[in-house]
Amino acid sequence: MDNAFYIASGYLFHVAVNHTDNNNLKTGDSIHISPMKVLQLPITTGSFASEPELNLYPNPANDVLQINASMHSIRTLRILDLHGRLMKEIHKPGSSIPIQDLPQGNYVCLFDLGSRVITKIVTKE
């Protein structure tokens, strides 16, 4: 996993760094900044009547998620926690997704179809 965070567009981040001289010298202090990649999380509200549905079940789930996507060709499934951290990424997922390694909680599932992304929320018990 990389250090990527997935967020909704429209956010502006400011970083402020304050480092005090804890050895009473004016030289020798250093500031280390790690790179962070911020990616856009596609979010939609509602659904389109003409769009074939992608079903994810059971919800809540314990060990395995089932995907019913007969009309869709899923390129990538990304499962994010609610802080936007990438927990799992599966290229060309099948109809069963093992999730027993995820802690209990709510997750955002992003289904990349190439031309668009479908977002679903799932609860892991």
PDB file of C-alpha atoms in Angstrom, residues 1-2 9 22 27 32 34 36 39 49 51 72 80 87 97 102 111 123-124:
ATOM      1  CA  MET A   1       0.000   0.000   0.000  1.00  0.00           C
ATOM      2  CA  ASP A   2       1.198   3.503  -0.708  1.00  0.00           C
ATOM      3  CA  SER A   9     -12.690  17.146  -4.460  1.00  0.00           C
ATOM      4  CA  ASN A  22      15.469  22.295  21.805  1.00  0.00           C
ATOM      5  CA  THR A  27      22.085  25.736  13.747  1.00  0.00           C
ATOM      6  CA  HIS A  32      11.584  16.411   7.705  1.00  0.00           C
ATOM      7  CA  SER A  34       7.215  13.171   3.976  1.00  0.00           C
ATOM      8  CA  MET A  36       1.683  12.581   0.668  1.00  0.00           C
ATOM      9  CA  LEU A  39      -6.345  11.506  -4.805  1.00  0.00           C
ATOM     10  CA  ALA A  49     -32.642   5.143 -13.492  1.00  0.00           C
ATOM     11  CA  GLU A  51     -27.844   2.770 -14.967  1.00  0.00           C
ATOM     12  CA  HIS A  72     -20.330  -4.319 -15.611  1.00  0.00           C
ATOM     13  CA  LEU A  80     -11.204   2.446   1.847  1.00  0.00           C
ATOM     14  CA  MET A  87      -7.274  -0.967   2.906  1.00  0.00           C
ATOM     15  CA  ILE A  97     -14.166 -10.755  -2.251  1.00  0.00           C
ATOM     16  CA  LEU A 102     -10.373  -6.162   7.563  1.00  0.00           C
ATOM     17  CA  PHE A 111     -15.694   0.030  -8.336  1.00  0.00           C
ATOM     18  CA  THR A 123     -20.205  -2.751   6.985  1.00  0.00           C
ATOM     19  CA  LYS A 124     -17.778  -5.436   8.182  1.00  0.00           C
TER      20      LYS A 124
END
